[in-house]
C-alpha positions as a Markdown table, in Angstrom:
| # | Residue | x | y | z |
|---|---|---|---|---|
| 1 | Met | 3.2 | -2.0 | 6.4 |
| 2 | Pro | 0.0 | -1.5 | 4.4 |
| 3 | Glu | 0.9 | -1.9 | 0.5 |
| 4 | Leu | -1.5 | -1.4 | -2.5 |
| 5 | Pro | -4.0 | -4.0 | -2.2 |
| 6 | Glu | -4.5 | -2.7 | 1.9 |
| 7 | Val | -4.6 | 0.9 | 0.9 |
| 8 | Glu | -7.0 | 0.0 | -1.8 |
| 9 | Phe | -9.2 | -2.0 | 0.7 |
| 10 | Ala | -9.0 | 1.2 | 3.2 |
| 11 | Ala | -10.0 | 3.5 | 0.8 |
| 12 | Ser | -12.7 | 1.5 | -0.1 |
| 13 | Arg | -14.0 | 0.9 | 3.5 |
| 14 | Leu | -13.4 | 4.6 | 3.5 |
| 15 | Arg | -15.4 | 5.7 | 0.6 |
| 16 | Ser | -18.5 | 3.2 | 1.7 |
| 17 | Ala | -18.7 | 5.2 | 5.3 |
| 18 | Val | -18.3 | 9.1 | 4.1 |
| 19 | Ala | -19.2 | 9.5 | 0.4 |
| 20 | Gly | -21.7 | 11.9 | 0.0 |
| 21 | Arg | -21.7 | 13.2 | 3.4 |
| 22 | Val | -20.9 | 16.4 | 5.4 |
| 23 | Ile | -17.5 | 16.9 | 7.6 |
| 24 | Ser | -19.0 | 18.5 | 10.9 |
| 25 | Arg | -15.8 | 18.3 | 12.7 |
| 26 | Leu | -12.1 | 17.1 | 11.7 |
| 27 | Asp | -9.3 | 17.0 | 14.5 |
| 28 | Ala | -5.5 | 16.3 | 14.8 |
| 29 | Leu | -5.1 | 14.6 | 18.2 |
| 30 | His | -1.4 | 14.0 | 17.8 |
| 31 | Pro | 1.1 | 16.5 | 17.7 |
| 32 | Ser | 2.7 | 15.2 | 14.7 |
| 33 | Gln | -1.0 | 15.5 | 13.0 |
| 34 | Gln | -1.2 | 18.9 | 14.2 |
| 35 | Cys | 1.9 | 19.8 | 12.3 |
| 36 | His | 0.5 | 18.5 | 9.0 |
| 37 | Leu | -3.2 | 19.4 | 9.5 |
| 38 | Pro | -3.1 | 22.8 | 11.5 |
| 39 | Glu | -6.1 | 24.3 | 12.8 |
| 40 | Glu | -6.8 | 26.8 | 9.9 |
| 41 | Ala | -6.9 | 23.7 | 7.5 |
| 42 | Arg | -9.3 | 21.5 | 9.7 |
| 43 | Arg | -11.8 | 24.2 | 10.3 |
| 44 | Ala | -11.4 | 24.7 | 6.5 |
| 45 | Ala | -12.7 | 21.1 | 5.8 |
| 46 | Glu | -15.6 | 21.6 | 8.1 |
| 47 | Gly | -19.0 | 22.1 | 6.2 |
| 48 | Leu | -17.8 | 20.5 | 3.2 |
| 49 | Thr | -19.3 | 17.7 | 1.3 |
| 50 | Ile | -16.7 | 14.5 | 0.8 |
| 51 | Asp | -17.6 | 14.1 | -3.2 |
| 52 | Arg | -15.5 | 10.9 | -3.7 |
| 53 | Val | -12.3 | 8.8 | -2.5 |
| 54 | Glu | -9.6 | 7.8 | -4.8 |
| 55 | Arg | -6.6 | 6.1 | -4.5 |
| 56 | Arg | -3.2 | 7.0 | -6.3 |
| 57 | Ala | -0.3 | 4.3 | -5.3 |
| 58 | Lys | -0.7 | 4.1 | -1.5 |
| 59 | Ile | -2.0 | 7.6 | -1.2 |
| 60 | Gln | -5.7 | 8.0 | -0.4 |
| 61 | Leu | -7.2 | 11.2 | -2.0 |
| 62 | Val | -10.7 | 12.6 | -0.3 |
| 63 | His | -12.1 | 15.3 | -2.7 |
| 64 | Leu | -14.5 | 17.6 | -1.0 |
| 65 | Gln | -16.8 | 19.8 | -2.1 |
| 66 | Gly | -15.3 | 22.9 | -4.1 |
| 67 | Gly | -12.3 | 21.1 | -5.1 |
| 68 | Ala | -9.9 | 20.9 | -1.8 |
| 69 | Ile | -8.3 | 17.8 | -1.4 |
| 70 | Leu | -7.5 | 15.8 | 1.9 |
| 71 | Glu | -4.4 | 13.8 | 1.2 |
| 72 | Val | -4.0 | 10.5 | 3.4 |
| 73 | His | -0.9 | 8.7 | 3.9 |
| 74 | Phe | -0.7 | 5.8 | 6.2 |
| 75 | Arg | 2.8 | 5.2 | 6.3 |
| 76 | Met | 4.1 | 2.2 | 8.8 |
| 77 | Thr | 1.1 | 1.4 | 10.8 |
| 78 | Gly | -1.9 | 3.6 | 9.6 |
| 79 | Asp | -5.6 | 1.9 | 9.2 |
| 80 | Trp | -9.5 | 3.4 | 9.6 |
| 81 | Glu | -11.4 | 2.6 | 12.2 |
| 82 | Phe | -15.2 | 3.7 | 11.9 |
| 83 | Thr | -17.5 | 4.2 | 15.3 |
| 84 | Arg | -20.7 | 6.7 | 16.0 |
| 85 | Ala | -19.9 | 10.1 | 17.3 |
| 86 | Gly | -20.2 | 9.8 | 21.4 |
| 87 | Glu | -18.8 | 6.1 | 21.5 |
| 88 | Ala | -15.6 | 5.5 | 22.9 |
| 89 | Pro | -12.6 | 6.6 | 20.5 |
| 90 | Pro | -10.4 | 3.9 | 19.5 |
| 91 | Arg | -6.9 | 3.1 | 20.8 |
| 92 | His | -4.1 | 5.2 | 19.0 |
| 93 | Glu | -6.8 | 7.6 | 17.4 |
| 94 | Arg | -4.5 | 10.3 | 15.7 |
| 95 | Val | -7.1 | 12.1 | 13.3 |
| 96 | Arg | -11.0 | 11.9 | 14.2 |
| 97 | Leu | -13.6 | 12.9 | 11.1 |
| 98 | Glu | -17.0 | 13.5 | 12.2 |
| 99 | Thr | -20.0 | 13.9 | 9.7 |
| 100 | Ala | -23.4 | 15.6 | 10.2 |
| 101 | Asp | -25.3 | 12.5 | 10.6 |
| 102 | Gly | -23.0 | 11.0 | 13.2 |
| 103 | Val | -20.4 | 8.7 | 11.2 |
| 104 | Arg | -17.1 | 9.0 | 13.0 |
| 105 | Val | -13.8 | 8.0 | 11.1 |
| 106 | Ser | -10.7 | 7.6 | 13.2 |
| 107 | Leu | -7.3 | 7.3 | 11.6 |
| 108 | Val | -5.6 | 5.0 | 14.1 |
| 109 | Asp | -1.4 | 4.5 | 14.2 |
| 110 | Ser | 0.2 | 3.3 | 16.9 |
| 111 | Arg | 3.7 | 4.8 | 15.7 |
| 112 | Ala | 2.0 | 7.9 | 14.8 |
| 113 | Leu | 3.7 | 8.3 | 11.2 |
| 114 | Ser | 0.9 | 8.7 | 9.4 |
| 115 | Val | 0.3 | 12.2 | 7.3 |
| 116 | Val | -2.9 | 14.0 | 6.8 |
| 117 | Arg | -3.0 | 17.3 | 4.8 |
| 118 | Leu | -5.5 | 19.4 | 3.3 |
| 119 | His | -4.7 | 20.9 | -0.2 |
| 120 | Ala | -7.1 | 24.0 | -1.7 |
| 121 | Ala | -9.0 | 23.5 | -4.7 |
| 122 | Gly | -5.8 | 23.3 | -7.9 |
| 123 | Ala | -3.1 | 23.2 | -5.1 |
| 124 | Phe | -2.5 | 19.3 | -5.1 |
| 125 | Val | 0.5 | 18.3 | -7.0 |
| 126 | Pro | 0.2 | 14.7 | -7.8 |
| 127 | Pro | 3.5 | 12.7 | -6.7 |
| 128 | Ala | 5.9 | 11.6 | -9.7 |
| 129 | Ile | 5.2 | 8.1 | -9.7 |
| 130 | Gly | 4.6 | 5.3 | -12.4 |
| 131 | Pro | 1.9 | 3.5 | -13.7 |
| 132 | Glu | -0.7 | 1.7 | -12.0 |
| 133 | Pro | 0.2 | -1.8 | -12.0 |
| 134 | Leu | -3.5 | -2.9 | -12.7 |
| 135 | Thr | -4.1 | -0.9 | -15.1 |
| 136 | Asp | -3.5 | -1.2 | -18.8 |
| 137 | Asp | -0.9 | 1.6 | -18.3 |
| 138 | Phe | 1.1 | -1.1 | -16.9 |
| 139 | Thr | 2.6 | -2.6 | -20.1 |
| 140 | Val | 5.7 | -5.0 | -21.0 |
| 141 | Asp | 7.2 | -2.5 | -23.4 |
| 142 | Gly | 7.0 | 0.4 | -20.4 |
| 143 | Phe | 8.1 | -1.9 | -17.7 |
| 144 | Arg | 11.0 | -3.0 | -19.9 |
| 145 | Thr | 12.4 | 0.3 | -20.9 |
| 146 | Ala | 12.2 | 1.4 | -17.4 |
| 147 | Leu | 14.1 | -1.6 | -16.0 |
| 148 | Ala | 16.7 | -1.1 | -18.9 |
| 149 | Arg | 18.0 | 2.0 | -17.1 |
| 150 | Arg | 18.3 | 0.5 | -14.0 |
| 151 | Arg | 21.9 | -0.9 | -13.1 |
| 152 | Gly | 20.6 | -2.4 | -9.8 |
| 153 | Pro | 19.0 | -5.6 | -8.4 |
| 154 | Ile | 15.2 | -5.9 | -9.4 |
| 155 | Lys | 13.9 | -6.2 | -6.1 |
| 156 | Pro | 14.8 | -2.9 | -4.9 |
| 157 | Ala | 14.1 | -1.5 | -8.3 |
| 158 | Leu | 10.5 | -2.6 | -7.7 |
| 159 | Leu | 9.9 | -0.8 | -4.6 |
| 160 | Asp | 10.9 | 2.5 | -6.4 |
| 161 | Gln | 7.4 | 4.1 | -7.0 |
| 162 | Lys | 8.9 | 6.1 | -9.9 |
| 163 | Leu | 9.2 | 2.5 | -12.0 |
| 164 | Val | 5.9 | 1.0 | -10.6 |
| 165 | Ala | 3.2 | 2.8 | -8.3 |
| 166 | Gly | 2.2 | 1.0 | -5.0 |
| 167 | Val | 4.4 | -2.1 | -5.0 |
| 168 | Gly | 5.9 | -2.9 | -1.6 |
| 169 | Asn | 8.5 | -5.1 | 0.3 |
| 170 | Ile | 5.8 | -7.9 | 0.6 |
| 171 | Tyr | 4.3 | -8.2 | -2.9 |
| 172 | Ala | 7.7 | -7.4 | -4.6 |
| 173 | Ser | 9.3 | -10.8 | -2.9 |
| 174 | Glu | 5.9 | -12.7 | -3.8 |
| 175 | Ala | 6.0 | -11.4 | -7.5 |
| 176 | Leu | 9.5 | -12.3 | -7.9 |
| 177 | Trp | 9.0 | -15.8 | -6.6 |
| 178 | Glu | 5.8 | -16.3 | -9.0 |
| 179 | Ala | 8.1 | -15.1 | -12.1 |
| 180 | Arg | 11.2 | -17.0 | -10.8 |
| 181 | Val | 13.6 | -14.5 | -10.7 |
| 182 | His | 16.1 | -14.4 | -8.1 |
| 183 | Pro | 15.8 | -10.9 | -6.2 |
| 184 | Ala | 19.7 | -10.1 | -6.6 |
| 185 | Thr | 19.1 | -10.1 | -10.6 |
| 186 | Gly | 20.3 | -6.9 | -12.5 |
| 187 | Ala | 17.1 | -5.1 | -13.2 |
| 188 | Asn | 18.6 | -4.1 | -16.7 |
| 189 | Thr | 19.7 | -8.0 | -17.7 |
| 190 | Leu | 15.9 | -9.5 | -17.8 |
| 191 | Ser | 14.7 | -10.7 | -21.2 |
| 192 | Arg | 11.3 | -9.5 | -22.6 |
| 193 | Glu | 10.0 | -12.7 | -21.7 |
| 194 | Arg | 11.3 | -12.7 | -17.9 |
| 195 | Val | 9.7 | -8.8 | -18.0 |
| 196 | Thr | 6.6 | -10.3 | -19.2 |
| 197 | Arg | 6.5 | -13.0 | -16.5 |
| 198 | Leu | 7.3 | -10.4 | -14.0 |
| 199 | Arg | 4.7 | -7.9 | -15.2 |
| 200 | Asp | 2.2 | -10.6 | -14.9 |
| 201 | Ala | 3.6 | -11.6 | -11.8 |
| 202 | Val | 2.9 | -8.3 | -9.9 |
| 203 | Arg | -0.3 | -8.1 | -11.1 |
| 204 | Leu | -1.4 | -11.6 | -9.9 |
| 205 | Val | 0.2 | -11.1 | -6.6 |
| 206 | Leu | -2.2 | -7.9 | -6.2 |
| 207 | Glu | -5.1 | -9.1 | -7.6 |
| 208 | Thr | -5.5 | -12.0 | -5.6 |
| 209 | Ala | -4.2 | -10.2 | -2.2 |
| 210 | Pro | -5.6 | -11.7 | 0.9 |
| 211 | Thr | -6.7 | -8.1 | 2.4 |
| 212 | Glu | -9.9 | -8.7 | 2.7 |
| 213 | Arg | -10.1 | -12.3 | 4.0 |
| 214 | Tyr | -7.7 | -11.5 | 6.7 |
| 215 | Tyr | -8.5 | -8.1 | 7.7 |
| 216 | Gly | -8.9 | -7.5 | 11.4 |
| 217 | Arg | -8.0 | -10.8 | 12.4 |
| 218 | Asp | -5.3 | -11.5 | 15.0 |
| 219 | Asp | -5.3 | -15.2 | 14.5 |
| 220 | Val | -3.5 | -15.2 | 11.4 |
| 221 | Asp | -0.9 | -17.8 | 10.4 |
| 222 | Glu | 1.3 | -16.1 | 8.0 |
| 223 | Asn | 2.5 | -19.3 | 6.2 |
| 224 | Glu | -1.5 | -19.6 | 5.3 |
| 225 | Ile | -1.1 | -16.1 | 3.7 |
| 226 | Trp | 2.3 | -16.3 | 1.7 |
| 227 | Arg | 4.3 | -18.1 | -0.8 |
| 228 | Val | 7.9 | -17.1 | 0.3 |
| 229 | Tyr | 7.8 | -13.4 | 2.4 |
| 230 | Gly | 9.0 | -14.3 | 6.1 |
| 231 | Arg | 9.2 | -18.2 | 5.2 |
| 232 | Asp | 12.8 | -18.4 | 5.4 |
| 233 | Gly | 14.3 | -21.6 | 6.8 |
| 234 | Glu | 11.0 | -23.2 | 5.1 |
| 235 | Pro | 10.5 | -25.5 | 2.1 |
| 236 | Cys | 9.7 | -23.9 | -1.2 |
| 237 | Arg | 5.8 | -24.6 | -2.0 |
| 238 | Arg | 7.0 | -25.2 | -5.6 |
| 239 | Cys | 10.1 | -27.3 | -5.4 |
| 240 | Gly | 10.7 | -28.0 | -1.8 |
| 241 | Ala | 14.2 | -26.2 | -1.6 |
| 242 | Thr | 14.6 | -24.3 | 1.6 |
| 243 | Leu | 13.8 | -20.6 | 1.5 |
| 244 | Lys | 16.3 | -18.2 | 2.3 |
| 245 | Arg | 16.5 | -14.6 | 3.2 |
| 246 | Leu | 18.5 | -11.8 | 1.8 |
| 247 | Pro | 18.9 | -8.1 | 3.0 |
| 248 | Gln | 18.7 | -5.6 | 0.2 |
| 249 | Ala | 18.7 | -1.8 | 0.7 |
| 250 | Gly | 17.6 | -2.2 | 4.4 |
| 251 | Arg | 14.9 | -4.6 | 3.6 |
| 252 | Ser | 14.5 | -8.4 | 3.9 |
| 253 | Ser | 14.0 | -10.4 | 0.6 |
| 254 | Phe | 12.7 | -13.8 | 1.0 |
| 255 | Tyr | 13.3 | -16.2 | -2.3 |
| 256 | Cys | 13.8 | -19.7 | -3.4 |
| 257 | Pro | 17.4 | -20.3 | -4.2 |
| 258 | Arg | 16.4 | -23.1 | -6.6 |
| 259 | Cys | 13.5 | -22.2 | -8.8 |
| 260 | Gln | 14.5 | -18.4 | -8.8 |
| 261 | Arg | 17.3 | -18.0 | -11.1 |
| 262 | Arg | 19.5 | -14.8 | -11.9 |
């Protein structure tokens, strides 16, 4: 599933491809997309210049001339592919955007779960989510105050976008390992010192995410990328203990039973 680093990388690629260009055609090629992006909306976007591309949490916002916004959420398996108009379309193409000078942007999604919506100028309501983790808004005091209201375990809490924006399952497990915090630790029991370590760990794993280095490669060894995610049964790279998997809130958490403490 694309998480904050993957979505930021996707947004940067989209920005480089289309910023300043004029949309000549916008098509929804799958019934699920046609529900979110009806013909009236598609036609309304045509002829408009793409002013800029931004990211908020895991959402990409394509700002158009006049104030309209295309909201894009990849969900589970969405991504961008870039070709030229007239070339063979990529597999699993769900939404197609073409510019007046021949750039074709395809939203590809094997599971067809992605969502693209057009909001008229002034109509987009930003989602109620927490601070961006790589900004100064993600403070230790604010993080600790938010955690103090959480009675459940820390790992599912990190996945709540109202706590901190854009952190998903992979990077939550990685951050907890970096901070030496067990995923079942009560969120409201963390000391200021541990909250500080965890805040810093969240930033570290997001800043050093291997997105660009491994983008588009089919020969990636997961063990080469992750410290703990998906490595249950293997030795911890820090202490050598056998890593374990813990089901939590319908997701899998990966951790070291020796060096991650409750």
